[in-house]
Every structure is written in structure tokens, then in C-alpha cells.
Amino acid sequence: MKIDLPDLDAMEVLGQRIAGRLRAGDVVTLEGGLGAGKTTLARAVLAALGHEGEVPSPTFNIIQTYDDVDPPVVHADFYRLKHPSEAEEIGLDDYRDGAALLAEWPDHAGGFAHEPGCLSIALEIVGEGRAATVVPGADWLERWT
């Protein structure tokens, strides 16, 4: 499914749609080039879940946790990982326990599309706006429609 995101308001609406269906154990992968809107969409999801504080890009920390929302969220940016095994080394599975994962650059961590709770979102720049290609995993099929 392709969704046009002509402006920030449209990105926020998509974030609200994701947040309203998000469950612990889910992973939302955010793919796209630099500046495509991955962190912007992650911020929109967290805001829709009720987070009121800052949402820094986790590029340097790799993992940022948000326990003040339901479900708790782990926001990860795997761009700096050199090999997927590094995700295990930083304890990703421990962070994910009981939380949803927003994963930027998921391919650097080995990918998550094989998980039934994965909602894959590929963002691209289109003119002045963005477009999102959304592919729901098995656990998202009924929730997403």
C-alpha cells in the first residue's frame, strides 16, 4: 500500500494510525535514504502514544527507550552497525522484551520482515513531500486495514 505524505500533517496522521494499532512485540521498520523522514515518523508515533518530551535521533546512541508510553517503545537507528551481529551484542532482545520497536535502517541489524509483528515502511522523497510504501506482516494484516 502506498500512502502520499505531502506535508508534516500527513506524516503525523500516519504516526497516529501506527500508534493506534501498535502492540508490545511489534516492530515498525523505517527504511529510506537520508532525509526521507524516518526519524520524523518515529517522532509522530511517539507523540501519538502520548510522549511529550524530546525525541532525539538515536543515530549516535543507537537505542533510545520510551517507557512513558503504552506500549513502551524502543527507538533504534542501526545505521552505524557494521554487522547484524552487533544488534545482539548491544542487547537488542533485552530492550525489546515487552516493548515495540521502531527500527531505522533495519537491514543493518539483519532485518525484521520475517517477523509476523513487523510493519515495514519504506519512505521516499517525492517533490516537496514524501511517500510511504507500507507492507504489513501477518500480525498486522487485520489491524492495518
Tab-separated table of C-alpha atoms in Angstrom:
chain	number	residue	atom	x	y	z
A	1	MET	CA	0.000	0.000	0.000
A	2	LYS	CA	1.362	3.401	-0.956
A	3	ILE	CA	0.474	6.482	1.097
A	4	ASP	CA	1.173	10.023	-0.068
A	5	LEU	CA	2.621	12.266	2.627
A	6	PRO	CA	2.566	15.755	1.118
A	7	ASP	CA	3.326	17.550	4.383
A	8	LEU	CA	4.134	17.186	8.074
A	9	ASP	CA	0.439	16.911	8.962
A	10	ALA	CA	0.127	13.814	6.761
A	11	MET	CA	3.202	12.295	8.448
A	12	GLU	CA	1.572	12.927	11.836
A	13	VAL	CA	-1.649	11.242	10.682
A	14	LEU	CA	0.358	8.176	9.621
A	15	GLY	CA	2.122	8.208	13.000
A	16	GLN	CA	-1.272	8.296	14.742
A	17	ARG	CA	-2.520	5.385	12.644
A	18	ILE	CA	0.523	3.291	13.566
A	19	ALA	CA	0.357	4.268	17.253
A	20	GLY	CA	-3.317	3.352	17.477
A	21	ARG	CA	-2.552	-0.199	16.382
A	22	LEU	CA	0.869	-0.747	17.975
A	23	ARG	CA	1.389	-3.610	20.429
A	24	ALA	CA	4.287	-4.814	22.543
A	25	GLY	CA	6.378	-7.207	20.475
A	26	ASP	CA	5.709	-5.354	17.219
A	27	VAL	CA	8.456	-3.876	15.104
A	28	VAL	CA	7.946	-0.984	12.720
A	29	THR	CA	10.811	-0.813	10.261
A	30	LEU	CA	11.580	2.585	8.797
A	31	GLU	CA	13.572	2.485	5.603
A	32	GLY	CA	14.638	5.191	3.189
A	33	GLY	CA	17.581	7.373	2.332
A	34	LEU	CA	18.975	10.150	4.452
A	35	GLY	CA	16.345	12.835	4.964
A	36	ALA	CA	13.449	10.605	3.883
A	37	GLY	CA	11.594	11.147	7.168
A	38	LYS	CA	12.357	8.056	9.249
A	39	THR	CA	13.005	9.945	12.482
A	40	THR	CA	10.131	12.340	11.759
A	41	LEU	CA	7.731	9.406	11.514
A	42	ALA	CA	9.155	7.826	14.685
A	43	ARG	CA	8.569	11.144	16.482
A	44	ALA	CA	4.993	11.235	15.175
A	45	VAL	CA	4.342	7.711	16.509
A	46	LEU	CA	5.770	8.566	19.926
A	47	ALA	CA	3.797	11.820	20.105
A	48	ALA	CA	0.603	9.950	19.206
A	49	LEU	CA	1.335	7.492	22.021
A	50	GLY	CA	1.485	10.436	24.431
A	51	HIS	CA	5.210	11.106	24.762
A	52	GLU	CA	5.628	14.814	25.465
A	53	GLY	CA	9.390	15.162	25.735
A	54	GLU	CA	12.166	15.450	23.227
A	55	VAL	CA	12.753	12.612	20.781
A	56	PRO	CA	16.381	12.829	19.738
A	57	SER	CA	17.615	10.853	16.765
A	58	PRO	CA	19.240	7.685	18.128
A	59	THR	CA	21.936	7.758	15.443
A	60	PHE	CA	24.771	8.087	17.953
A	61	ASN	CA	23.226	6.234	20.919
A	62	ILE	CA	21.802	3.543	18.592
A	63	ILE	CA	18.973	2.823	21.071
A	64	GLN	CA	16.627	5.195	22.858
A	65	THR	CA	13.884	3.854	25.151
A	66	TYR	CA	10.491	5.351	25.974
A	67	ASP	CA	8.875	3.740	28.995
A	68	ASP	CA	6.369	6.577	29.471
A	69	VAL	CA	4.095	5.334	26.675
A	70	ASP	CA	1.900	2.257	26.231
A	71	PRO	CA	3.254	0.062	24.846
A	72	PRO	CA	6.785	1.016	25.822
A	73	VAL	CA	8.848	1.804	22.735
A	74	VAL	CA	12.449	1.208	21.750
A	75	HIS	CA	13.584	3.578	19.002
A	76	ALA	CA	16.726	2.282	17.313
A	77	ASP	CA	18.867	3.600	14.495
A	78	PHE	CA	21.080	0.803	13.207
A	79	TYR	CA	22.881	2.939	10.608
A	80	ARG	CA	26.233	2.715	12.428
A	81	LEU	CA	26.200	-1.074	12.814
A	82	LYS	CA	28.861	-2.746	10.693
A	83	HIS	CA	27.391	-6.269	11.009
A	84	PRO	CA	23.967	-7.591	12.075
A	85	SER	CA	25.576	-9.492	14.977
A	86	GLU	CA	26.237	-6.133	16.650
A	87	ALA	CA	22.487	-5.808	17.343
A	88	GLU	CA	22.743	-8.867	19.566
A	89	GLU	CA	25.913	-7.536	21.191
A	90	ILE	CA	24.159	-4.334	22.293
A	91	GLY	CA	21.348	-6.398	23.855
A	92	LEU	CA	18.557	-5.608	21.408
A	93	ASP	CA	16.478	-8.604	22.506
A	94	ASP	CA	16.583	-7.405	26.127
A	95	TYR	CA	15.454	-3.915	25.105
A	96	ARG	CA	12.615	-5.371	23.007
A	97	ASP	CA	11.191	-7.509	25.822
A	98	GLY	CA	7.705	-6.105	26.493
A	99	ALA	CA	8.168	-3.190	24.094
A	100	ALA	CA	7.518	-2.225	20.497
A	101	LEU	CA	10.497	-1.432	18.295
A	102	LEU	CA	10.795	1.458	15.842
A	103	ALA	CA	13.786	0.436	13.732
A	104	GLU	CA	15.581	2.810	11.391
A	105	TRP	CA	17.995	1.189	8.907
A	106	PRO	CA	16.674	-2.300	9.817
A	107	ASP	CA	18.828	-4.039	7.205
A	108	HIS	CA	21.944	-3.097	9.212
A	109	ALA	CA	20.552	-5.240	12.065
A	110	GLY	CA	19.706	-8.188	9.807
A	111	GLY	CA	16.122	-7.142	9.048
A	112	PHE	CA	12.812	-7.918	10.701
A	113	ALA	CA	10.459	-8.564	7.763
A	114	HIS	CA	10.361	-12.270	8.665
A	115	GLU	CA	8.631	-11.449	11.971
A	116	PRO	CA	4.809	-11.626	11.874
A	117	GLY	CA	4.623	-8.458	14.011
A	118	CYS	CA	6.621	-6.412	11.503
A	119	LEU	CA	5.127	-3.394	9.768
A	120	SER	CA	7.603	-2.389	7.048
A	121	ILE	CA	7.560	1.227	5.930
A	122	ALA	CA	9.751	2.497	3.108
A	123	LEU	CA	9.842	6.282	2.837
A	124	GLU	CA	10.886	8.232	-0.219
A	125	ILE	CA	11.113	11.886	-1.096
A	126	VAL	CA	8.537	12.899	-3.698
A	127	GLY	CA	8.718	16.530	-4.754
A	128	GLU	CA	8.252	18.648	-1.631
A	129	GLY	CA	6.714	15.768	0.324
A	130	ARG	CA	7.166	12.087	0.974
A	131	ALA	CA	5.531	8.800	0.091
A	132	ALA	CA	5.359	5.688	2.262
A	133	THR	CA	5.131	2.142	0.990
A	134	VAL	CA	3.639	0.053	3.803
A	135	VAL	CA	3.842	-3.744	3.962
A	136	PRO	CA	2.118	-5.314	6.986
A	137	GLY	CA	3.328	-8.617	8.420
A	138	ALA	CA	0.852	-11.376	9.266
A	139	ASP	CA	0.013	-9.950	12.721
A	140	TRP	CA	-0.698	-6.522	11.192
A	141	LEU	CA	-2.987	-7.615	8.358
A	142	GLU	CA	-6.287	-7.203	10.224
A	143	ARG	CA	-5.085	-4.233	12.277
A	144	TRP	CA	-3.851	-2.264	9.275
A	145	THR	CA	-6.947	-2.476	7.065
